[in-house]
XYZ file of C-alpha atoms in Angstrom:
755
model
C 0.000 0.000 0.000
C 2.945 2.341 0.606
C 3.929 2.027 -3.068
C 0.657 1.441 -4.922
C -2.928 1.675 -3.751
C -3.883 -1.897 -4.632
C -1.655 -3.102 -1.804
C -4.512 -2.408 0.637
C -6.534 -5.152 -1.037
C -4.332 -7.754 0.637
C -6.515 -7.136 3.698
C -9.503 -8.390 1.720
C -7.584 -11.457 0.623
C -6.679 -12.170 4.255
C -10.346 -11.878 5.264
C -11.394 -14.248 2.489
C -8.706 -16.716 3.526
C -9.928 -16.632 7.127
C -13.534 -17.224 6.125
C -13.226 -19.739 3.309
C -10.067 -21.635 4.141
C -9.493 -21.426 7.898
C -13.203 -21.576 8.842
C -14.065 -23.739 5.808
C -17.271 -21.899 5.042
C -19.191 -23.016 1.974
C -21.510 -21.091 -0.280
C -24.715 -22.532 1.234
C -23.489 -21.417 4.644
C -22.785 -17.941 3.314
C -26.303 -17.841 1.907
C -27.697 -18.837 5.300
C -25.648 -16.185 7.118
C -26.825 -13.449 4.738
C -30.461 -14.577 5.025
C -30.272 -14.672 8.812
C -28.662 -11.238 8.978
C -31.333 -9.744 6.712
C -34.238 -11.191 8.695
C -32.542 -10.118 11.958
C -33.450 -13.279 13.863
C -32.524 -13.279 17.517
C -30.889 -16.685 17.199
C -28.376 -15.353 14.664
C -24.807 -16.467 15.394
C -21.696 -16.246 13.247
C -20.707 -19.736 12.097
C -17.078 -19.458 13.244
C -15.045 -19.197 16.403
C -14.628 -16.110 18.572
C -10.922 -16.109 17.697
C -11.821 -15.749 14.021
C -14.126 -12.838 14.905
C -11.306 -11.106 16.781
C -8.929 -11.584 13.874
C -11.435 -10.182 11.412
C -12.157 -7.185 13.663
C -8.446 -6.430 14.041
C -8.022 -6.812 10.280
C -10.925 -4.440 9.601
C -9.644 -1.835 12.068
C -6.143 -2.016 10.629
C -7.493 -1.630 7.108
C -9.510 1.427 8.131
C -6.466 3.026 9.771
C -4.346 2.391 6.707
C -7.002 3.912 4.475
C -7.196 6.995 6.672
C -3.401 7.318 6.669
C -3.326 7.005 2.900
C -6.031 9.657 2.596
C -4.048 11.970 4.877
C -0.918 11.530 2.765
C -2.951 12.446 -0.324
C -4.070 15.692 1.324
C -7.613 14.427 1.982
C -8.431 14.482 -1.701
C -8.229 12.174 -4.676
C -5.307 12.633 -7.070
C -5.787 14.889 -10.078
C -5.836 13.089 -13.426
C -6.336 14.518 -16.886
C -8.150 13.068 -19.835
C -4.778 12.149 -21.296
C -4.201 9.699 -18.440
C -7.589 7.978 -18.777
C -9.663 9.230 -21.719
C -12.644 7.025 -20.785
C -13.038 8.787 -17.435
C -14.173 11.994 -19.157
C -16.041 10.310 -22.029
C -19.851 10.704 -22.200
C -22.337 7.913 -21.615
C -22.391 5.162 -22.926
C -18.802 5.359 -24.225
C -17.414 5.576 -20.698
C -19.239 2.474 -19.429
C -18.639 0.415 -22.578
C -14.912 1.218 -22.505
C -14.590 0.400 -18.806
C -16.147 -3.031 -19.340
C -14.082 -3.654 -22.453
C -10.888 -2.933 -20.494
C -11.688 -5.913 -18.252
C -11.431 -8.243 -21.240
C -8.135 -6.615 -22.294
C -6.667 -7.197 -18.825
C -7.883 -10.798 -18.891
C -6.248 -11.296 -22.287
C -2.947 -9.895 -21.041
C -3.100 -12.350 -18.122
C -3.858 -15.310 -20.377
C -1.585 -14.349 -23.249
C 1.165 -11.883 -22.184
C 2.606 -11.422 -25.646
C 2.360 -7.735 -26.590
C 3.388 -6.047 -23.372
C 3.749 -2.293 -23.120
C 5.103 -0.116 -20.323
C 2.338 2.451 -20.794
C -1.235 2.069 -22.002
C -2.542 5.588 -21.383
C -3.780 8.254 -23.798
C -4.936 6.895 -27.152
C -3.517 3.362 -26.832
C -7.010 1.833 -26.496
C -9.561 3.770 -28.602
C -12.878 4.426 -26.860
C -15.767 2.000 -27.411
C -18.322 4.597 -28.401
C -21.341 2.530 -29.488
C -23.123 -0.768 -28.830
C -22.434 -1.984 -32.355
C -18.658 -1.856 -31.857
C -17.340 -5.403 -32.421
C -15.114 -5.138 -29.354
C -18.242 -5.509 -27.217
C -18.126 -9.242 -28.036
C -14.872 -9.467 -26.105
C -16.628 -7.872 -23.126
C -19.498 -10.377 -23.370
C -17.037 -13.299 -23.603
C -15.186 -12.129 -20.479
C -18.348 -11.822 -18.399
C -19.605 -15.192 -19.712
C -16.375 -16.777 -18.436
C -16.798 -15.232 -15.009
C -20.441 -16.247 -14.752
C -19.588 -19.807 -15.722
C -16.865 -19.900 -13.089
C -19.211 -18.562 -10.424
C -22.096 -20.894 -11.315
C -19.774 -23.902 -11.308
C -18.430 -22.973 -7.912
C -21.920 -22.470 -6.521
C -23.599 -25.571 -7.964
C -20.886 -28.226 -7.983
C -21.343 -31.213 -5.663
C -17.625 -32.013 -5.600
C -16.309 -30.506 -2.339
C -12.741 -30.286 -3.567
C -13.773 -28.778 -6.884
C -16.046 -26.272 -5.169
C -13.331 -25.198 -2.761
C -10.724 -24.731 -5.453
C -13.034 -22.889 -7.799
C -14.180 -20.761 -4.882
C -10.566 -19.927 -4.123
C -10.096 -19.045 -7.716
C -13.112 -16.832 -7.559
C -11.263 -15.195 -4.688
C -8.354 -14.851 -7.056
C -10.380 -14.177 -10.162
C -8.844 -11.344 -12.168
C -11.595 -8.859 -12.242
C -15.195 -8.650 -11.017
C -15.561 -11.718 -8.790
C -15.099 -11.977 -5.040
C -11.674 -13.455 -4.607
C -7.910 -13.297 -4.702
C -7.705 -12.172 -8.304
C -10.629 -9.776 -8.032
C -9.793 -7.853 -4.877
C -6.368 -6.587 -5.968
C -7.886 -5.508 -9.269
C -10.737 -3.483 -7.759
C -8.721 -0.229 -7.342
C -7.812 -0.390 -11.041
C -11.316 -1.196 -12.263
C -12.722 2.374 -12.185
C -15.534 0.884 -10.094
C -15.262 3.338 -7.191
C -13.247 6.160 -8.730
C -11.469 6.885 -12.037
C -7.828 5.874 -12.106
C -4.881 7.580 -13.796
C -4.323 4.985 -16.505
C -6.147 2.988 -19.158
C -4.339 -0.284 -18.473
C -1.457 -0.867 -16.097
C 0.222 -4.256 -16.266
C 1.421 -3.882 -12.691
C -2.137 -4.302 -11.391
C -2.020 -7.894 -12.691
C 0.984 -8.877 -10.560
C -1.075 -9.748 -7.464
C -4.025 -11.273 -9.377
C -1.510 -13.504 -11.167
C -1.066 -15.410 -7.891
C -4.680 -16.501 -8.119
C -4.232 -17.260 -11.799
C -1.323 -19.558 -10.957
C -3.655 -21.437 -8.615
C -6.059 -21.935 -11.522
C -3.240 -23.289 -13.677
C -2.119 -25.629 -10.900
C -5.634 -26.917 -10.370
C -6.155 -27.405 -14.096
C -2.882 -29.301 -14.390
C -3.914 -31.521 -11.442
C -7.298 -32.361 -13.005
C -5.702 -33.062 -16.381
C -3.073 -35.281 -14.795
C -5.566 -37.351 -12.818
C -8.418 -37.626 -15.298
C -6.580 -37.536 -18.619
C -2.918 -38.276 -19.093
C 0.079 -37.466 -16.900
C 2.350 -37.375 -19.943
C 0.064 -34.908 -21.683
C -0.143 -32.790 -18.513
C 3.638 -32.711 -18.095
C 4.134 -31.951 -21.793
C 1.721 -29.003 -21.707
C 3.244 -27.721 -18.476
C 6.724 -27.921 -20.006
C 5.556 -25.972 -23.059
C 3.993 -23.365 -20.768
C 7.160 -22.955 -18.696
C 9.407 -22.837 -21.770
C 7.383 -20.205 -23.627
C 6.768 -17.995 -20.609
C 10.344 -18.361 -19.390
C 11.631 -17.301 -22.810
C 9.223 -14.358 -22.865
C 10.398 -13.294 -19.404
C 14.064 -13.490 -20.415
C 13.506 -11.400 -23.543
C 11.305 -8.941 -21.680
C 14.050 -8.341 -19.123
C 16.233 -6.899 -21.889
C 13.467 -4.408 -22.684
C 13.863 -3.094 -19.133
C 17.606 -2.555 -19.464
C 17.237 1.242 -19.531
C 14.671 3.963 -20.157
C 15.300 4.159 -23.868
C 14.887 0.415 -24.467
C 11.683 0.063 -22.439
C 9.968 3.007 -24.114
C 11.076 1.902 -27.576
C 9.647 -1.552 -26.854
C 6.372 0.181 -26.026
C 6.406 1.967 -29.381
C 6.740 -1.409 -31.103
C 3.406 -2.410 -29.558
C 1.495 0.783 -30.331
C 2.069 4.063 -32.113
C -0.971 5.884 -30.717
C 0.420 6.793 -27.318
C 1.986 10.253 -27.280
C 3.422 9.614 -23.819
C 5.695 6.894 -25.193
C 7.132 9.307 -27.748
C 7.585 11.852 -24.961
C 9.393 9.339 -22.775
C 11.742 8.248 -25.557
C 12.479 11.940 -26.030
C 13.202 12.296 -22.296
C 15.587 9.356 -22.422
C 17.485 10.929 -25.327
C 17.384 14.327 -23.623
C 19.031 12.889 -20.509
C 21.878 11.730 -22.765
C 22.273 15.221 -24.216
C 20.886 14.171 -27.626
C 18.601 17.165 -27.942
C 18.080 17.131 -31.687
C 17.004 13.466 -31.648
C 14.817 14.112 -28.613
C 13.148 17.014 -30.406
C 12.029 14.678 -33.215
C 10.229 12.392 -30.750
C 8.667 15.327 -28.903
C 7.365 16.736 -32.188
C 5.969 13.310 -33.084
C 4.181 13.255 -29.723
C 2.606 16.615 -30.609
C 1.460 15.275 -33.976
C -0.043 12.155 -32.344
C -1.808 14.158 -29.611
C -2.032 17.782 -30.683
C -3.689 18.915 -27.459
C -1.113 17.281 -25.155
C 0.160 20.124 -22.953
C 3.150 18.121 -21.726
C 4.357 17.413 -25.260
C 4.400 21.127 -26.121
C 6.279 21.842 -22.879
C 8.851 19.229 -23.859
C 9.254 20.786 -27.297
C 9.787 24.200 -25.737
C 12.336 22.926 -23.245
C 14.320 21.159 -25.972
C 14.336 24.297 -28.106
C 15.652 26.096 -25.036
C 18.487 23.575 -24.733
C 19.285 24.163 -28.388
C 19.407 27.944 -27.769
C 16.423 28.438 -30.077
C 14.697 30.795 -27.678
C 12.117 32.236 -30.045
C 10.864 28.758 -30.970
C 10.897 27.755 -27.301
C 8.695 30.695 -26.338
C 6.242 29.850 -29.112
C 6.001 26.245 -27.900
C 5.420 27.343 -24.299
C 2.744 29.809 -25.398
C 1.038 27.021 -27.347
C 1.101 24.780 -24.267
C -0.284 27.611 -22.144
C -3.152 28.153 -24.568
C -4.159 24.472 -24.205
C -4.613 24.655 -20.432
C -8.261 24.382 -19.333
C -9.960 27.701 -18.892
C -11.272 28.691 -15.491
C -14.965 28.087 -14.881
C -17.055 30.142 -12.478
C -17.325 28.476 -9.102
C -14.937 25.650 -9.980
C -11.516 25.287 -8.427
C -8.674 25.360 -10.927
C -6.682 23.268 -8.498
C -8.916 20.269 -9.157
C -8.921 20.635 -12.907
C -5.287 20.950 -13.936
C -2.391 18.535 -13.636
C 0.356 20.001 -11.409
C 3.118 19.219 -13.906
C 1.269 21.205 -16.569
C 1.752 24.306 -14.429
C 5.446 24.000 -15.248
C 4.678 25.817 -18.465
C 4.349 29.052 -16.459
C 7.690 28.511 -14.744
C 9.500 27.560 -17.931
C 8.047 30.432 -19.917
C 8.725 32.932 -17.133
C 12.300 31.696 -16.794
C 12.818 32.073 -20.519
C 11.542 35.617 -20.786
C 13.243 36.720 -17.543
C 16.579 36.323 -19.323
C 15.593 39.639 -20.855
C 15.827 42.151 -18.009
C 13.174 44.326 -19.645
C 10.575 41.552 -19.302
C 10.855 40.852 -15.581
C 7.397 42.283 -14.893
C 5.958 39.947 -17.516
C 7.675 36.986 -15.832
C 6.277 38.074 -12.469
C 2.783 38.100 -13.933
C 3.198 34.500 -15.115
C 4.271 33.368 -11.650
C 1.282 35.137 -10.123
C -0.980 33.418 -12.629
C 0.431 29.999 -11.705
C -0.127 30.752 -8.012
C -3.711 31.794 -8.697
C -4.322 28.415 -10.319
C -2.759 26.445 -7.481
C -2.282 28.268 -4.198
C 0.149 25.666 -2.802
C 2.478 25.760 -5.826
C 5.619 26.542 -3.826
C 7.953 26.484 -6.831
C 6.110 29.479 -8.243
C 6.529 31.363 -4.962
C 10.251 30.661 -4.915
C 10.787 31.741 -8.504
C 8.657 34.813 -8.025
C 10.858 35.777 -5.101
C 13.879 35.659 -7.407
C 12.173 38.003 -9.876
C 11.171 40.417 -7.110
C 14.748 40.591 -5.905
C 15.930 41.379 -9.418
C 13.348 44.167 -9.398
C 14.815 45.418 -6.072
C 11.571 44.606 -4.263
C 13.154 42.608 -1.451
C 10.363 43.291 1.045
C 7.838 41.729 -1.324
C 10.216 38.820 -1.910
C 10.337 38.254 1.836
C 6.527 38.197 1.986
C 6.378 35.716 -0.901
C 8.778 33.310 0.811
C 6.933 33.620 4.108
C 3.701 32.767 2.332
C 5.363 29.745 0.740
C 6.192 28.520 4.253
C 2.455 28.337 4.978
C 2.196 25.531 2.426
C 5.566 23.898 2.956
C 6.954 24.707 6.384
C 9.581 21.964 6.205
C 11.236 23.122 2.999
C 14.891 23.997 3.738
C 15.258 25.855 0.442
C 12.631 28.396 1.456
C 14.372 29.069 4.769
C 17.644 29.407 2.883
C 16.158 31.945 0.488
C 14.725 33.951 3.360
C 18.227 34.031 4.805
C 19.516 35.395 1.526
C 16.794 38.054 1.466
C 17.680 39.216 4.959
C 21.339 39.348 3.976
C 20.340 41.494 1.014
C 18.611 43.790 3.483
C 21.766 43.976 5.597
C 20.286 41.954 8.467
C 23.078 39.465 9.005
C 21.796 38.022 12.284
C 18.356 37.217 10.881
C 19.996 35.826 7.754
C 22.137 33.455 9.801
C 19.091 32.355 11.809
C 17.269 31.302 8.637
C 20.345 29.583 7.218
C 20.648 27.608 10.451
C 16.927 26.796 10.233
C 17.481 25.359 6.767
C 20.200 23.145 8.252
C 17.779 21.928 10.921
C 15.563 20.428 8.231
C 18.430 19.334 6.011
C 21.815 19.030 7.772
C 23.382 18.209 4.386
C 22.066 21.344 2.645
C 25.172 22.368 0.730
C 24.263 25.996 0.064
C 23.267 26.613 3.675
C 26.433 24.920 4.942
C 28.710 26.967 2.697
C 27.057 30.334 3.010
C 26.360 30.117 6.728
C 30.032 29.231 7.203
C 31.052 32.339 5.280
C 28.594 34.474 7.239
C 29.919 33.086 10.528
C 33.402 34.010 9.369
C 32.229 37.536 8.571
C 31.203 38.079 12.197
C 34.900 37.818 13.062
C 34.470 35.938 16.353
C 36.943 33.089 16.998
C 34.295 30.698 18.383
C 32.148 31.232 15.265
C 35.113 30.654 12.974
C 35.451 27.200 14.529
C 31.847 26.358 13.570
C 32.451 27.782 10.095
C 35.495 25.560 9.659
C 33.514 22.476 10.727
C 30.830 23.208 8.138
C 33.355 23.785 5.375
C 35.193 20.557 6.212
C 31.845 18.743 6.167
C 31.299 20.024 2.653
C 34.802 18.958 1.723
C 34.009 15.418 2.856
C 30.976 15.423 0.570
C 32.869 16.786 -2.431
C 36.639 17.119 -2.301
C 36.659 18.774 -5.736
C 34.534 21.777 -4.785
C 36.965 24.614 -5.442
C 34.801 27.136 -3.604
C 35.062 25.194 -0.358
C 38.853 25.177 -0.668
C 38.777 28.904 -1.372
C 36.694 29.743 1.680
C 38.859 27.533 3.879
C 41.728 29.676 2.614
C 39.808 32.821 3.553
C 39.185 31.363 7.012
C 42.901 30.601 7.418
C 43.721 34.189 6.444
C 41.409 35.447 9.192
C 43.331 33.236 11.619
C 46.668 34.602 10.311
C 47.686 31.130 9.142
C 49.499 32.090 5.938
C 50.825 28.606 5.160
C 47.425 26.946 5.441
C 45.745 29.723 3.448
C 48.286 29.310 0.664
C 47.588 25.558 0.630
C 43.825 26.033 0.225
C 44.175 28.772 -2.409
C 46.605 26.664 -4.453
C 44.225 23.729 -4.237
C 41.309 25.870 -5.437
C 43.356 27.156 -8.389
C 44.422 23.591 -9.202
C 40.764 22.509 -9.355
C 39.701 25.535 -11.399
C 42.395 27.269 -13.388
C 40.274 30.384 -14.049
C 39.024 30.802 -10.462
C 39.200 34.585 -10.330
C 39.005 35.073 -6.568
C 41.518 32.358 -5.710
C 44.036 33.541 -8.297
C 43.973 37.115 -7.047
C 44.011 36.234 -3.353
C 46.819 33.723 -3.766
C 48.906 36.276 -5.671
C 48.128 38.912 -3.081
C 49.093 36.565 -0.259
C 52.410 35.726 -1.925
C 53.131 39.390 -2.621
C 52.444 40.341 0.994
C 54.667 37.464 2.095
C 57.599 39.033 0.236
C 57.378 36.494 -2.610
C 56.349 38.711 -5.522
C 58.126 36.585 -8.125
C 55.946 33.607 -7.100
C 52.866 35.835 -7.293
C 53.554 37.036 -10.850
C 52.634 33.725 -12.638
C 49.272 33.615 -10.862
C 48.563 37.227 -11.800
C 49.443 36.488 -15.416
C 47.082 33.491 -15.246
C 44.424 35.763 -13.774
C 44.617 38.402 -16.508
C 44.764 35.666 -19.133
C 41.315 34.381 -18.131
C 40.019 37.739 -16.871
C 41.667 40.512 -18.930
C 39.335 43.079 -17.336
C 40.581 42.396 -13.795
C 41.730 45.916 -12.900
C 43.121 45.165 -9.450
C 45.045 42.195 -10.735
C 46.551 44.390 -13.441
C 47.538 47.012 -10.855
C 49.222 44.442 -8.612
C 50.984 42.834 -11.581
C 52.216 46.216 -12.762
C 53.571 46.940 -9.288
C 55.547 43.685 -9.328
C 56.886 44.445 -12.817
C 58.166 47.853 -11.631
C 59.536 47.026 -8.207
C 60.689 43.432 -8.552
C 61.048 42.308 -12.149
C 62.144 45.758 -13.385
C 60.207 45.374 -16.616
C 58.792 48.842 -17.248
C 57.382 47.935 -20.651
C 55.270 45.144 -19.156
C 54.159 47.444 -16.331
C 53.162 50.132 -18.799
C 51.144 47.585 -20.780
C 49.250 46.666 -17.596
C 48.377 50.271 -16.809
C 47.432 51.152 -20.380
C 45.135 48.130 -20.404
C 43.454 49.484 -17.263
C 42.950 52.870 -18.913
C 41.432 51.167 -21.960
C 38.896 49.559 -19.658
C 38.357 52.697 -17.558
C 39.891 55.931 -18.889
C 39.216 57.680 -15.563
C 40.796 55.033 -13.358
C 42.953 57.139 -11.029
C 45.083 54.241 -9.788
C 45.934 53.075 -13.277
C 46.641 56.600 -14.487
C 48.773 57.425 -11.445
C 50.785 54.237 -11.787
C 51.390 54.969 -15.462
C 52.783 58.322 -14.306
C 55.122 56.378 -12.000
C 56.408 54.426 -15.007
C 57.284 57.754 -16.660
C 59.128 58.776 -13.505
C 61.055 55.506 -13.419
C 62.083 56.106 -17.027
C 63.210 59.631 -16.260
C 60.496 61.228 -18.396
C 59.649 63.821 -15.787
C 57.759 66.200 -18.074
C 55.504 63.366 -19.278
C 55.077 62.316 -15.667
C 54.136 65.880 -14.685
C 51.553 66.110 -17.460
C 50.200 62.700 -16.482
C 49.929 63.579 -12.791
C 48.281 66.906 -13.585
C 45.614 65.015 -15.504
C 45.184 62.617 -12.603
C 44.874 65.547 -10.196
C 42.184 67.124 -12.348
C 40.217 63.841 -12.334
C 40.655 63.310 -8.590
C 41.480 66.589 -6.842
C 40.705 65.016 -3.435
C 43.389 62.321 -3.708
C 46.262 63.572 -1.550
C 48.802 61.077 -2.834
C 48.354 62.302 -6.429
C 48.954 65.919 -5.413
C 51.926 64.945 -3.255
C 53.569 63.013 -6.073
C 52.863 65.846 -8.516
C 54.694 68.241 -6.214
C 57.648 65.828 -5.947
C 57.955 65.626 -9.738
C 57.627 69.398 -10.064
C 60.410 69.817 -7.494
C 62.654 67.465 -9.441
C 61.950 69.331 -12.652
C 62.765 72.596 -10.933
C 66.054 71.191 -9.591
C 67.012 69.891 -13.018
C 65.733 73.155 -14.603
C 63.803 71.352 -17.334
C 61.230 72.902 -19.652
C 59.218 71.536 -22.523
C 61.830 72.710 -25.020
C 64.453 70.693 -23.153
C 62.488 67.453 -23.350
C 64.711 65.934 -25.977
C 67.939 67.079 -24.256
C 66.618 65.797 -20.924
C 66.333 62.303 -22.240
C 69.697 62.530 -24.007
C 71.520 63.916 -20.982
C 69.948 61.516 -18.589
C 70.623 58.558 -20.819
C 73.552 58.938 -23.200
C 72.759 55.602 -24.848
C 69.321 56.774 -25.805
C 67.491 54.531 -23.288
C 65.225 55.650 -20.461
C 66.647 55.201 -17.009
C 65.440 55.704 -13.466
C 66.445 58.970 -11.866
C 68.808 58.340 -8.956
C 67.513 59.016 -5.450
C 70.629 61.035 -4.767
C 69.439 63.800 -7.048
C 65.939 64.097 -5.699
C 64.078 64.692 -2.458
C 63.965 61.743 -0.052
C 60.173 61.856 -0.129
C 60.291 60.631 -3.704
C 60.637 57.055 -2.476
C 56.883 57.235 -1.879
C 56.269 57.563 -5.591
C 55.198 53.947 -6.086
C 52.262 52.288 -7.801
C 49.105 52.434 -5.741
C 47.462 49.048 -5.250
C 44.062 48.761 -3.622
C 41.674 45.977 -2.757
C 39.779 44.072 -5.393
C 36.340 45.572 -5.246
C 35.109 43.403 -8.083
C 35.417 40.050 -6.363
C 32.596 38.279 -4.589
C 32.553 36.496 -1.304
C 29.662 34.100 -1.113
C 28.939 31.150 -3.377
C 27.354 27.769 -3.768
C 25.269 25.743 -6.236
C 25.053 28.098 -9.217
C 21.734 28.557 -10.904
C 21.344 32.265 -11.503
C 24.399 34.493 -10.982
C 25.196 38.111 -11.815
C 27.901 40.550 -10.548
C 27.150 41.413 -6.980
C 28.380 41.816 -3.391
C 31.888 43.075 -2.825
C 34.073 43.517 0.214
C 35.219 47.077 -0.218
C 38.502 48.052 1.429
C 40.856 50.986 1.187
C 43.965 48.914 0.621
C 44.710 45.499 -0.797
C 42.610 42.900 0.997
C 41.483 39.372 0.484
C 38.189 38.981 -1.264
C 35.564 36.259 -1.573
C 32.387 35.088 -3.283
C 28.648 35.681 -2.969
C 25.845 33.754 -1.444
C 23.749 31.955 -3.980
C 20.082 32.005 -4.532
C 18.444 28.750 -5.514
C 15.915 29.004 -8.264
C 13.290 26.587 -9.476
C 13.251 28.055 -12.926
C 16.152 26.177 -14.481
C 16.252 22.557 -15.533
C 19.074 20.251 -14.511
C 20.706 20.837 -17.839
C 20.326 24.617 -17.617
C 22.106 25.116 -14.307
C 25.155 26.714 -15.862
C 23.137 29.761 -16.845
C 24.003 32.481 -14.352
C 22.639 35.770 -13.147
C 24.005 36.933 -9.789
C 22.475 39.478 -7.481
C 23.730 41.253 -4.401
C 24.440 39.087 -1.361
C 22.890 35.856 -2.553
C 21.345 33.468 -4.955
C 17.881 32.087 -4.466
C 17.426 28.352 -4.214
C 15.095 26.487 -6.539
C 14.485 23.186 -8.316
C 14.342 22.016 -11.867
C 11.058 22.968 -13.235
C 11.777 22.310 -16.805
C 10.398 19.075 -15.534
C 11.350 16.137 -17.745
C 8.591 14.185 -16.062
C 5.991 16.160 -17.999
C 4.267 13.486 -20.002
C 6.227 10.638 -18.441
C 4.624 7.479 -17.096
């Protein structure tokens, strides 16, 4: 019962076993009991022991409790099925009744002759029986004739053994009778409520036990009354053919692709099979092949919402965004329209609501359409109030729109429907961090860890936040969480990086270097690790070791201004390569013509080359751009003093260079000929304000939080937000925001249309 509903019918089988086998009741006795109960005679007594009564009462009570538990798990309502799952359930009279009865004969045929087996019989696999003159009604009549004959034989036979066995096989009769084969089939019969399939071979597994009893009894009768040789021969044929079929069928179940392709060999009218073959190919990254099967599914069942969603998602994988949007819009147009007084929640399959998430995610890639995406999420929520994925994705959009207070309200409302969801608590933590409320943020991150101690994003980002508080006892907890993550994934470069940051806070230079080197080894273009490792080495008086990492940094990130400044400083002061230093600073000015640090340091290169007039002009320009920078004015005055001492003027520019450097090369002016304060004329290097601190599972990332400092400092990465809007194959798409990334799941749900 925990796996499939028909499991509860075992209780009925147990009751039948108690009555007919243990108590050995016969049909005449049953007739007498029923007659006595109806007439309500005072002398009425159950024809079995008190122990049997107790067992049956306990069995009944247990069954009732299990049913109530199952109902509670289902949210006190029946599951929602669409007409694609069971077309007969929404068919008009008499097509619905005729089809239901015809399906009994199909199930009986599959039990008797399991030749053409299929993993999925939904949708259009079995066309509806729409009239009484349909020839398939003869199969229905034949099936009921068989059952009636079985029942009459069991009721009228004088042979006690035959009656008992046939009675037991009524208990195990496949479909409408009262026994082992019938009871497990009842939940699949549409007798009490419509089910979510046309035929499901799994519902025959338990009835097949009763069928095996029929075979055994038939073999026994044939052996005793006919010929043992004939009986053994027929049994051998039966075992050989069915054993061979089982062996071959096992190969069909080797993987998803093989089982769904085997289904297509049986029928070509089931769009779900085409969808599932497409899903199998999609999981292998074969998007173009998958698209062909998804399009075929659309052609087989043009109004299948899931098939259109699959087409749109595959177009998205293929970067054909216009076509993807068209497919999603087509799927959206096929959703049932709201009816006055009728709950949408009961009329639409939950996985079909994914079309809103997928479409909103697609259009939100365009920052000018965020409001449109928000409207789609609100529409999905209006259709199903407990659709938590829509709340989570809407929160992401609201944050991008700088409406963090509304995002907070959305997440808090999502908690009303799913109070045990660690991702929602995590996202609330990110929102509070965005609002600058670090303590509340940490509280929600810790709450996420209460529900999921292995939550990777909460572990990583709470560790970083604990480190930010700067308290030694909290750094210990942060280290424990980072090491826990490292045990889960030793190749997570961000964990190594943040362990390096933690070591830097503890002044453990050797350990920090180890973690930074490990992070760079795992990811050669890891921007933060490259810069921090180079900075650490430079501060540790090892600039020549830092230079290769800075060159690696600017190779992968040529726009890294702070890395270029630090590299230029090393070229001037340690490697003595002024040309390389000048290239670094000119590159900075190409990126940002008003970058004061880059411009000032270029002026320093002119000073080092002895081109004092060029340096003066350069520093004057820097002073005009940043009149409040004292160091620029100070260095300008130093250069002007040197020019005055050397008595240079613009007309002497050529002679200055010739006199200072007889060989025609630039050379550094000696300290002996200038003021002692000139030793302060060095490249200015400041902290990397472009780097981010917090990070984790990347779904949507965009440039964000920085640790601003006045001088060189060690930087980190941002918190992540987890977002439902990306599929598993889309998780490399990034769009960061300040302080965090919102958690979500994969709502380009490949299960749309799957069995």
